Short mmCIF file of C-alpha atoms in Angstrom, two decimals:
data_model
loop_
_atom_site.label_atom_id
_atom_site.label_comp_id
_atom_site.label_asym_id
_atom_site.label_seq_id
_atom_site.Cartn_x
_atom_site.Cartn_y
_atom_site.Cartn_z
CA MET A 1 24.33 21.86 233.67
CA ASP A 2 25.99 18.86 235.14
CA GLU A 3 23.97 16.99 238.00
CA ASP A 4 26.93 18.04 240.53
CA GLU A 5 26.68 21.66 239.65
CA GLN A 6 23.95 23.70 240.86
CA SER A 7 23.67 27.52 241.24
CA PRO A 8 23.04 29.00 244.78
CA SER A 9 19.10 29.76 243.79
CA ALA A 10 18.75 25.83 243.15
CA VAL A 11 19.93 24.77 246.65
CA THR A 12 17.10 23.47 248.54
CA GLY A 13 16.80 22.74 252.24
CA PRO A 14 17.77 24.28 255.27
CA ALA A 15 20.16 27.30 255.17
CA SER A 16 23.98 26.19 255.65
CA ALA A 17 25.73 28.24 258.49
CA LEU A 18 28.74 30.46 257.04
CA VAL A 19 31.89 29.01 257.68
CA ARG A 20 34.76 31.12 258.18
CA THR A 21 38.62 30.45 258.45
CA PRO A 22 39.67 31.47 261.88
CA ARG A 23 42.46 34.03 262.47
CA ARG A 24 45.77 32.55 263.72
CA GLY A 25 46.23 33.69 267.42
CA TRP A 26 49.44 34.38 269.31
CA PRO A 27 50.40 31.20 270.69
CA ALA A 28 50.29 30.52 274.88
CA ARG A 29 53.74 30.04 274.87
CA THR A 30 54.59 33.18 272.99
CA ILE A 31 52.76 35.43 275.38
CA ALA A 32 54.16 33.75 278.23
CA ALA A 33 57.84 34.48 276.89
CA LEU A 34 57.02 38.20 276.45
CA GLY A 35 55.34 38.31 279.81
CA GLY A 36 58.72 36.60 281.27
CA VAL A 37 60.93 39.21 279.24
CA LEU A 38 58.90 42.30 280.33
CA ALA A 39 59.01 41.05 284.09
CA VAL A 40 62.98 40.74 283.81
CA VAL A 41 63.25 44.14 282.08
CA LEU A 42 61.11 45.62 285.06
CA LEU A 43 62.87 43.86 287.79
CA ALA A 44 66.22 44.89 286.12
CA GLY A 45 64.92 48.36 285.97
CA ALA A 46 63.76 48.51 289.48
CA GLY A 47 67.17 46.89 290.67
CA LEU A 48 69.24 49.13 288.72
CA TRP A 49 67.40 52.23 290.30
CA TRP A 50 67.39 50.28 293.81
CA PHE A 51 71.20 49.62 293.92
CA SER A 52 72.21 52.86 291.69
CA PRO A 53 75.69 54.19 291.85
CA TRP A 54 74.57 57.54 290.26
CA GLU A 55 74.38 60.63 291.94
CA ARG A 56 72.38 63.59 291.21
CA MET A 57 73.41 66.95 292.14
CA THR A 58 70.97 70.38 291.84
CA GLY A 59 71.60 73.94 292.12
CA LEU A 60 74.77 75.44 291.32
CA HIS A 61 73.36 78.46 290.29
CA GLY A 62 74.88 82.32 290.45
CA ALA A 63 78.18 82.91 292.41
CA PRO A 64 79.44 80.22 294.77
CA PRO A 65 79.38 80.94 298.42
CA LYS A 66 81.84 83.76 299.70
CA ALA A 67 84.91 81.80 301.26
CA VAL A 68 85.24 81.59 305.01
CA GLY A 69 88.76 82.05 305.07
CA GLY A 70 90.16 82.23 308.88
CA VAL A 71 87.23 82.18 310.63
CA PRO A 72 87.93 80.57 314.15
CA SER A 73 84.78 78.49 314.38
CA GLU A 74 85.92 76.66 311.35
CA GLY A 75 88.71 74.94 313.54
CA ALA A 76 86.09 74.03 316.82
CA ARG A 77 86.39 70.50 317.66
CA TYR A 78 84.30 68.84 320.59
CA PHE A 79 84.94 66.16 322.83
CA GLY A 80 81.86 63.59 322.41
CA ASP A 81 79.27 63.30 319.84
CA VAL A 82 80.36 64.71 316.41
CA MET A 83 78.75 67.85 315.22
CA ASP A 84 76.67 67.21 311.79
CA PRO A 85 76.46 69.58 309.80
CA VAL A 86 79.82 70.98 309.14
CA LEU A 87 81.16 74.27 307.93
CA ALA A 88 83.08 74.66 304.82
CA ALA A 89 84.15 77.31 301.93
CA GLY A 90 81.23 79.80 303.49
CA ALA A 91 78.69 77.18 303.33
CA VAL A 92 76.92 74.70 306.10
CA VAL A 93 76.94 71.28 304.66
CA GLU A 94 74.11 69.28 306.38
CA ARG A 95 72.20 65.99 305.76
CA HIS A 96 69.02 66.79 304.17
CA GLY A 97 66.43 63.98 303.78
CA ARG A 98 68.22 61.00 302.57
CA GLY A 99 71.11 63.10 300.64
CA VAL A 100 73.25 66.19 301.80
CA ARG A 101 72.68 70.11 300.75
CA ALA A 102 75.16 73.01 300.97
CA VAL A 103 73.51 76.34 302.58
CA ASP A 104 75.43 79.57 301.88
CA LEU A 105 76.10 81.08 305.44
CA ALA A 106 75.96 84.80 304.00
CA GLY A 107 72.68 84.56 302.31
CA GLY A 108 70.87 81.60 303.34
CA ARG A 109 70.50 80.17 300.12
CA THR A 110 70.83 76.53 299.47
CA TRP A 111 73.90 76.14 296.80
CA TRP A 112 73.35 72.58 296.05
CA ASN A 113 71.74 69.32 296.90
CA LEU A 114 73.41 65.95 296.54
CA SER A 115 71.42 62.63 296.50
CA ARG A 116 71.33 59.21 294.83
CA PRO A 117 68.16 57.23 293.78
CA GLY A 118 67.19 53.80 295.58
CA ARG A 119 68.21 52.61 298.80
CA ALA A 120 71.50 54.48 299.36
CA SER A 121 71.25 57.41 301.76
CA VAL A 122 73.62 59.77 303.57
CA VAL A 123 75.00 58.26 306.73
CA SER A 124 77.19 61.23 307.92
CA VAL A 125 79.19 64.38 306.74
CA TRP A 126 82.59 65.04 307.68
CA LYS A 127 85.25 68.09 307.14
CA VAL A 128 88.11 67.58 305.09
CA ASP A 129 89.46 70.82 305.02
CA GLY A 130 88.57 74.49 304.37
CA ARG A 131 86.60 73.72 301.21
CA ARG A 132 86.07 70.03 300.83
CA VAL A 133 83.54 67.66 302.89
CA ALA A 134 83.37 63.79 302.68
CA VAL A 135 79.92 62.38 302.90
CA VAL A 136 79.41 58.58 303.76
CA TRP A 137 76.60 56.89 302.02
CA SER A 138 74.58 53.61 303.62
CA ASP A 139 76.52 51.40 301.09
CA ARG A 140 80.22 52.53 302.06
CA ARG A 141 80.68 54.92 299.01
CA LEU A 142 82.73 57.83 300.39
CA THR A 143 82.27 60.91 298.10
CA VAL A 144 84.78 63.89 298.58
CA VAL A 145 82.94 67.21 297.32
CA ASP A 146 84.55 70.31 296.47
CA VAL A 147 81.76 72.66 298.28
CA PRO A 148 82.32 75.69 295.84
CA SER A 149 82.44 73.94 292.41
CA GLY A 150 80.46 70.64 293.34
CA HIS A 151 83.18 68.61 291.96
CA ARG A 152 83.12 65.12 293.33
CA THR A 153 85.51 62.37 293.77
CA HIS A 154 84.27 58.84 294.67
CA VAL A 155 85.86 55.98 296.38
CA GLU A 156 84.13 52.38 296.91
CA LEU A 157 85.23 51.68 300.57
CA PRO A 158 85.87 48.08 301.34
CA ASN A 159 84.13 46.64 304.54
CA ARG A 160 86.68 47.09 307.57
CA SER A 161 84.04 46.64 310.41
CA ALA A 162 84.38 43.63 312.68
CA ALA A 163 81.50 41.26 312.73
CA ALA A 164 81.59 40.88 316.84
CA HIS A 165 82.20 44.63 317.23
CA LEU A 166 79.98 45.47 319.95
CA MET A 167 81.19 49.18 320.14
CA SER A 168 78.42 50.21 317.69
CA SER A 169 75.00 49.26 316.63
CA GLU A 170 75.48 50.88 313.12
CA LYS A 171 75.16 49.20 310.08
CA VAL A 172 77.88 51.36 308.27
CA HIS A 173 80.33 52.60 310.73
CA VAL A 174 82.41 54.87 308.75
CA GLU A 175 84.29 58.09 309.99
CA ALA A 176 86.36 60.51 307.67
CA GLY A 177 88.74 63.16 307.89
CA GLY A 178 91.51 65.38 306.29
CA LEU A 179 95.01 64.80 306.60
CA THR A 180 97.55 67.26 304.90
CA GLY A 181 100.90 66.08 304.03
CA PRO A 182 104.34 67.91 303.65
CA ASP A 183 104.08 68.26 300.04
CA GLY A 184 100.71 69.48 300.40
CA ARG A 185 98.81 66.63 299.17
CA LEU A 186 95.42 66.26 300.78
CA LEU A 187 94.43 63.13 302.02
CA VAL A 188 91.19 61.79 303.21
CA ALA A 189 91.19 59.33 306.07
CA ALA A 190 88.46 56.56 306.58
CA VAL A 191 88.14 54.89 309.53
CA GLN A 192 86.44 51.41 310.03
CA ASP A 193 86.99 49.51 313.65
CA ARG A 194 89.58 47.50 312.34
CA GLU A 195 91.69 49.73 309.97
CA VAL A 196 92.20 53.12 308.46
CA ASP A 197 92.36 53.62 304.65
CA ALA A 198 93.76 56.92 303.47
CA TYR A 199 92.90 58.00 299.93
CA ASP A 200 94.37 60.81 297.90
CA ALA A 201 91.32 63.45 297.87
CA ALA A 202 91.87 64.29 294.20
CA SER A 203 92.13 60.79 292.39
CA GLY A 204 90.34 58.62 294.90
CA ARG A 205 93.39 56.49 294.76
CA ARG A 206 94.42 54.61 298.20
CA ALA A 207 97.69 55.91 299.44
CA TRP A 208 97.88 53.56 302.48
CA THR A 209 96.12 51.37 305.16
CA ARG A 210 97.07 50.85 308.85
CA GLN A 211 95.36 48.15 310.69
CA ALA A 212 94.55 48.10 314.51
CA PRO A 213 96.25 45.79 316.43
CA ARG A 214 94.82 42.46 317.70
CA ASN A 215 91.53 42.70 319.54
CA CYS A 216 91.94 46.39 319.40
CA PHE A 217 89.34 48.86 317.33
CA TYR A 218 89.45 52.52 316.34
CA GLN A 219 86.25 53.26 318.25
CA ASP A 220 84.40 56.73 317.64
CA ALA A 221 87.95 57.92 316.53
CA VAL A 222 86.85 60.87 314.36
CA GLN A 223 84.34 62.38 316.95
CA ASP A 224 86.73 62.06 319.76
CA GLY A 225 90.06 63.48 317.97
CA ILE A 226 90.52 62.76 314.27
CA GLY A 227 91.43 66.03 312.46
CA VAL A 228 94.04 68.08 310.81
CA GLN A 229 96.63 69.32 312.73
CA THR A 230 100.15 70.18 311.38
CA GLY A 231 99.87 66.96 309.43
CA LEU A 232 98.79 64.77 312.26
CA LEU A 233 95.70 62.32 312.39
CA SER A 234 94.58 61.65 316.05
CA LEU A 235 92.91 58.26 316.83
CA ASP A 236 91.52 56.70 319.91
CA VAL A 237 92.19 52.81 320.22
CA ASP A 238 89.94 50.55 322.38
CA CYS A 239 91.17 46.84 323.32
CA LEU A 240 89.27 44.15 324.05
CA GLU A 241 92.23 42.18 325.88
CA TYR A 242 90.25 39.68 327.46
CA GLY A 243 87.66 39.19 324.99
CA GLY A 244 84.80 40.99 326.72
CA GLN A 245 82.15 43.38 325.58
CA ALA A 246 83.61 46.68 327.33
CA ALA A 247 87.29 47.68 326.40
CA ASP A 248 90.00 46.67 328.92
CA TYR A 249 91.94 49.56 328.10
CA THR A 250 92.22 52.39 325.98
CA TYR A 251 95.08 55.05 324.51
CA SER A 252 95.61 57.34 321.59
CA THR A 253 97.75 57.16 318.62
CA LEU A 254 99.04 60.15 316.47
CA LEU A 255 99.64 59.14 312.51
CA ALA A 256 101.90 61.22 310.21
CA PRO A 257 100.68 61.67 306.55
CA SER A 258 102.66 58.59 305.72
CA GLY A 259 100.45 56.36 307.98
CA GLN A 260 103.51 55.90 310.45
CA PRO A 261 102.85 56.45 314.26
CA LEU A 262 104.71 60.03 315.36
CA GLN A 263 107.51 59.07 317.78
CA GLY A 264 106.35 58.91 321.31
CA PHE A 265 102.61 59.01 320.48
CA GLU A 266 102.23 55.36 319.09
CA HIS A 267 100.70 54.03 322.49
CA PHE A 268 99.87 57.57 324.29
CA PRO A 269 97.95 56.87 327.78
CA GLY A 270 94.90 58.64 328.58
CA GLY A 271 91.82 60.20 326.99
CA SER A 272 91.28 61.45 323.59
CA LEU A 273 93.64 64.07 321.94
CA LEU A 274 91.88 67.02 320.39
CA PRO A 275 94.06 69.51 318.27
CA THR A 276 94.01 73.09 319.56
CA GLY A 277 96.77 75.05 318.35
CA ASP A 278 99.72 74.80 316.06
CA HIS A 279 101.45 72.01 318.05
CA GLU A 280 98.87 71.90 320.97
CA LEU A 281 96.78 68.69 321.92
CA LEU A 282 94.19 69.04 324.27
CA GLN A 283 93.54 65.65 326.26
CA ASP A 284 90.35 64.71 327.56
CA LYS A 285 89.89 63.46 330.99
CA GLN A 286 90.06 60.02 331.45
CA ASP A 287 87.16 57.77 332.90
CA GLY A 288 87.62 56.89 336.34
CA ASP A 289 90.61 59.84 337.17
CA VAL A 290 88.34 62.73 336.64
CA SER A 291 89.24 64.27 339.76
CA SER A 292 92.72 64.21 339.65
CA HIS A 293 93.40 64.80 336.06
CA GLY A 294 90.84 66.96 334.28
CA TYR A 295 92.03 68.12 331.01
CA ARG A 296 95.66 68.60 330.17
CA LEU A 297 97.54 70.37 327.24
CA ILE A 298 100.48 68.41 325.60
CA ASP A 299 103.05 69.50 323.07
CA SER A 300 102.64 67.34 319.71
CA ARG A 301 106.59 67.72 319.29
CA SER A 302 107.63 66.23 322.32
CA GLY A 303 104.66 64.58 324.13
CA ARG A 304 105.18 66.80 327.07
CA PRO A 305 102.73 68.06 329.19
CA LEU A 306 102.26 72.13 329.00
CA TRP A 307 99.46 72.74 331.58
CA ARG A 308 96.44 71.03 333.15
CA VAL A 309 92.83 72.47 333.57
CA ARG A 310 91.53 70.48 336.67
CA GLN A 311 87.85 69.33 337.05
CA TRP A 312 86.12 72.11 338.50
CA SER A 313 82.41 71.40 337.75
CA SER A 314 80.09 72.13 340.66
CA SER A 315 78.84 68.42 340.70
CA PRO A 316 80.41 66.44 343.66
CA VAL A 317 81.08 63.49 341.43
CA GLY A 318 82.50 65.14 338.26
CA GLY A 319 79.70 66.65 336.53
CA PRO A 320 79.09 66.92 332.62
CA ASP A 321 81.60 69.67 331.96
CA ALA A 322 82.24 70.40 328.18
CA VAL A 323 85.54 71.43 326.44
CA THR A 324 85.75 72.98 322.53
CA ALA A 325 89.17 74.33 321.31
CA ALA A 326 89.54 76.90 318.30
CA ALA A 327 91.88 79.44 317.53
CA GLY A 328 94.36 78.65 320.38
CA LEU A 329 91.59 79.17 322.82
CA VAL A 330 90.03 76.77 324.92
CA VAL A 331 86.15 77.06 326.29
CA VAL A 332 85.38 75.13 329.32
CA THR A 333 81.71 74.72 330.42
CA ASP A 334 79.95 73.43 333.56
CA GLN A 335 76.90 72.60 331.84
CA GLU A 336 74.97 71.96 335.06
CA GLY A 337 76.77 74.12 337.26
CA GLY A 338 76.28 77.34 334.96
CA GLN A 339 80.01 78.31 334.73
CA VAL A 340 81.88 78.96 331.61
CA ALA A 341 85.81 80.04 331.33
CA LEU A 342 88.12 80.74 328.63
CA TYR A 343 91.86 79.64 328.59
CA ARG A 344 94.82 80.52 326.43
CA ALA A 345 95.97 77.38 324.94
CA ILE A 346 99.65 78.04 324.57
CA ASP A 347 100.20 78.55 328.29
CA GLY A 348 97.09 77.52 330.30
CA ARG A 349 96.23 81.25 331.42
CA LEU A 350 92.96 81.66 332.64
CA LEU A 351 91.57 84.81 330.73
CA TRP A 352 88.14 84.97 332.01
CA ARG A 353 85.49 82.90 334.01
CA ARG A 354 81.89 83.62 334.60
CA GLU A 355 79.42 82.06 337.28
CA LEU A 356 75.82 82.38 336.11
CA GLY A 357 74.07 80.49 339.18
CA ASP A 358 73.56 76.85 340.02
CA SER A 359 70.12 76.61 338.37
CA VAL A 360 71.53 77.74 335.00
CA VAL A 361 71.70 74.77 332.50
CA LEU A 362 74.15 75.25 329.58
CA GLN A 363 75.30 73.58 326.43
CA ALA A 364 78.77 73.27 325.42
CA GLY A 365 79.97 77.05 324.37
CA MET A 366 82.53 77.69 321.23
CA VAL A 367 84.44 80.41 320.09
CA ILE A 368 83.23 82.38 317.10
CA ALA A 369 84.78 85.37 315.77
CA GLY A 370 86.68 86.26 318.75
CA GLN A 371 83.56 85.77 320.92
CA VAL A 372 82.21 83.05 323.37
CA ARG A 373 78.84 81.78 322.38
CA VAL A 374 76.88 79.38 324.71
CA ILE A 375 73.43 78.02 324.75
CA GLU A 376 71.51 78.52 327.71
CA LYS A 377 68.87 75.77 328.11
CA GLU A 378 67.42 76.77 331.65
CA PRO A 379 65.76 78.71 333.03
CA PRO A 380 63.52 79.14 329.90
CA PRO A 381 63.62 80.72 327.35
CA ILE A 382 66.40 78.78 325.52
CA LYS A 383 68.86 81.32 324.13
CA VAL A 384 72.34 82.09 322.82
CA LEU A 385 74.52 83.65 325.35
CA THR A 386 77.36 85.97 323.93
CA PHE A 387 80.58 87.16 326.01
CA SER A 388 83.28 89.37 324.70
CA ALA A 389 87.04 88.85 324.67
CA THR A 390 87.24 89.95 328.12
CA GLY A 391 84.21 88.09 329.46
CA GLY A 392 81.62 90.88 329.30
CA ASP A 393 78.12 90.62 328.18
CA ALA A 394 77.51 91.05 324.36
CA GLY A 395 74.12 90.34 323.81
CA GLN A 396 71.84 87.24 323.67
CA GLN A 397 69.45 85.66 321.10
CA GLU A 398 66.22 83.70 322.14
CA LEU A 399 65.46 80.07 320.30
CA PRO A 400 61.85 80.00 320.26
CA MET A 401 62.05 77.03 317.87
CA PHE A 402 63.72 74.69 320.42
CA GLU A 403 61.12 75.29 322.91
CA GLY A 404 59.81 71.80 324.15
CA ALA A 405 61.24 69.91 321.40
CA GLY A 406 64.90 69.19 320.11
CA LEU A 407 68.43 69.74 321.74
CA PRO A 408 70.09 72.78 320.33
CA GLN A 409 74.07 72.77 319.95
CA LEU A 410 76.10 75.27 318.71
CA ALA A 411 77.87 74.27 315.25
CA GLY A 412 79.71 77.16 314.36
CA GLY A 413 79.08 80.80 312.62
CA ALA A 414 80.34 82.81 309.99
CA TYR A 415 79.35 86.32 308.78
CA GLY A 416 76.78 87.17 311.52
CA THR A 417 75.24 83.92 311.29
CA LEU A 418 75.18 81.41 314.01
CA VAL A 419 74.53 77.67 313.00
CA VAL A 420 72.45 75.86 315.61
CA ALA A 421 71.83 72.09 314.84
CA ASP A 422 69.46 69.92 316.62
CA SER A 423 71.69 66.97 318.31
CA ASN A 424 68.45 65.25 319.24
CA PRO A 425 66.76 63.65 316.00
CA GLU A 426 63.01 62.73 316.09
CA PRO A 427 62.47 59.21 317.46
CA ASN A 428 60.96 56.19 315.38
CA GLY A 429 63.20 57.05 312.20
CA GLY A 430 62.10 60.63 311.87
CA GLU A 431 64.28 62.93 309.47
CA ARG A 432 66.69 64.61 311.46
CA PRO A 433 65.68 68.47 311.80
CA SER A 434 67.29 71.19 309.48
CA VAL A 435 70.17 73.26 310.69
CA LEU A 436 68.81 76.47 311.95
CA LEU A 437 70.40 79.70 310.54
CA THR A 438 70.13 82.59 312.82
CA GLY A 439 71.23 86.08 312.60
CA ALA A 440 74.16 86.99 315.01
CA HIS A 441 74.81 90.13 316.39
#
C-alpha cells in the first residue's frame, strides 16, 4: 500500500465531521417574483370581482306570474316622490338588498332575483311598460328586464350629470321610463340632469339624444311626470337663469317618440304634467300660486285646459293635498284634513267626496280595480280604507307592522293583493324595507 493510501481503520486522531453537499435552494429573487405574481393575480381577481359587469339571475322556476292585463293600478302615477316598487306583468319588482327581485302578486313567491358581484348596487327601479322594467345601477348601467322571461338588455349610460348640479346630492341621478312610437317600437328614455337619451328596448341601441337648454336641467323629471301616454314623454325643466342655486323659472315639455317637442308643449308654463287618460294631462299646482290654480286638466292635442280642481285643503295656507290618476279617474286626498274625492278625468265631474274628520291624517289615495284605497295614519291603528265606486264604505285592513316605524304608502295592487311600500327607509344607510303584500278584500 502506498503511503498516501490508508484504509479507514488506519486513520488515527480525532474523528472528522461528516461533510455534506448542501441542496440548492430557491433564490430569494425567484421567491419574491412568485410572490409578486401571486399578489397581482389576487389583486386582479379582487378588482374583477369589485368592478364586475356580470349579472346573476336566480329563480325562474315554474310558470311565470299571471299577467296583470288592464288592472287600473298599473297606470297610477304620483306627483312628488317616485314609487319604487313598480307593478309589471303580474309581479311587483322592488329593490332587495343590493339587487332587485320580482315577486308574484298572485301567490307571493319570488319569481327571480337579480344581483351583481362587487361594488355595483341597484339605485332605482322604473316601469317601462306592462311587462318590462328598467333597473339603474350605481355604475350607470341600465338593465331592461322582461319580467316574465327574465330576458335582459344592457345599456352603459354616459355620464350626463352636471358637476355643479345642485338639485340633487345623489352620485347617480338617473330616471328612466318607457316611450312607444307609432311603429310600436318601445324606447327606454334615460334622464340625467342635462340630457335625455332614448334607447331601443330590444337592442339597447341609442335612438336619439336631446339636450336641455343652456343653464337648464331636467330635474326630477320622471317622478313628477315622465311616462307612457299616447306616445308622449312628459318632462320638467328647471332653469337657473342667474346662476343661482334655486331655479329661477320652470316649465314642462312633452316629447314625441322622435325626441322632438310636441307642438305647443315645448315650453308649457306651470307645474308638472301627469298622464291621466288617452289625451288628458293633469297639471300639478305651481308653487306660489296654489290658491288660485290648484290642479287642471290639459288636452294634449291642443294644449287647451279642460277643467280645474281648485285647492280645497282644510289648511289655511294650502295644506299637503295629494293627487293620483289612473284609468281616467283622479283621486284628490286632503292628507291633513281627512278628505278624499274622486273626479272623472274627461270632464272633471265630481263623482263623490268623503269628509272623515279634521283629526284624520291620510296618505295619497289610489284607484285599484274600480275602488279607491287610502291609508289612514291617524287616529291609530294605521289601516287601509276602501271606498266603492259610489263612495260608500267597502272595508278596511289594519297594518300593525307599521305601528311606530316606517311610512306606509300604496304602490298598487292586483288579484286581491295590495302592495304597500315603506317610503321612509331606515336611517343611517339601513336597507330599504321590503314591500308588504297584504290580502285585499
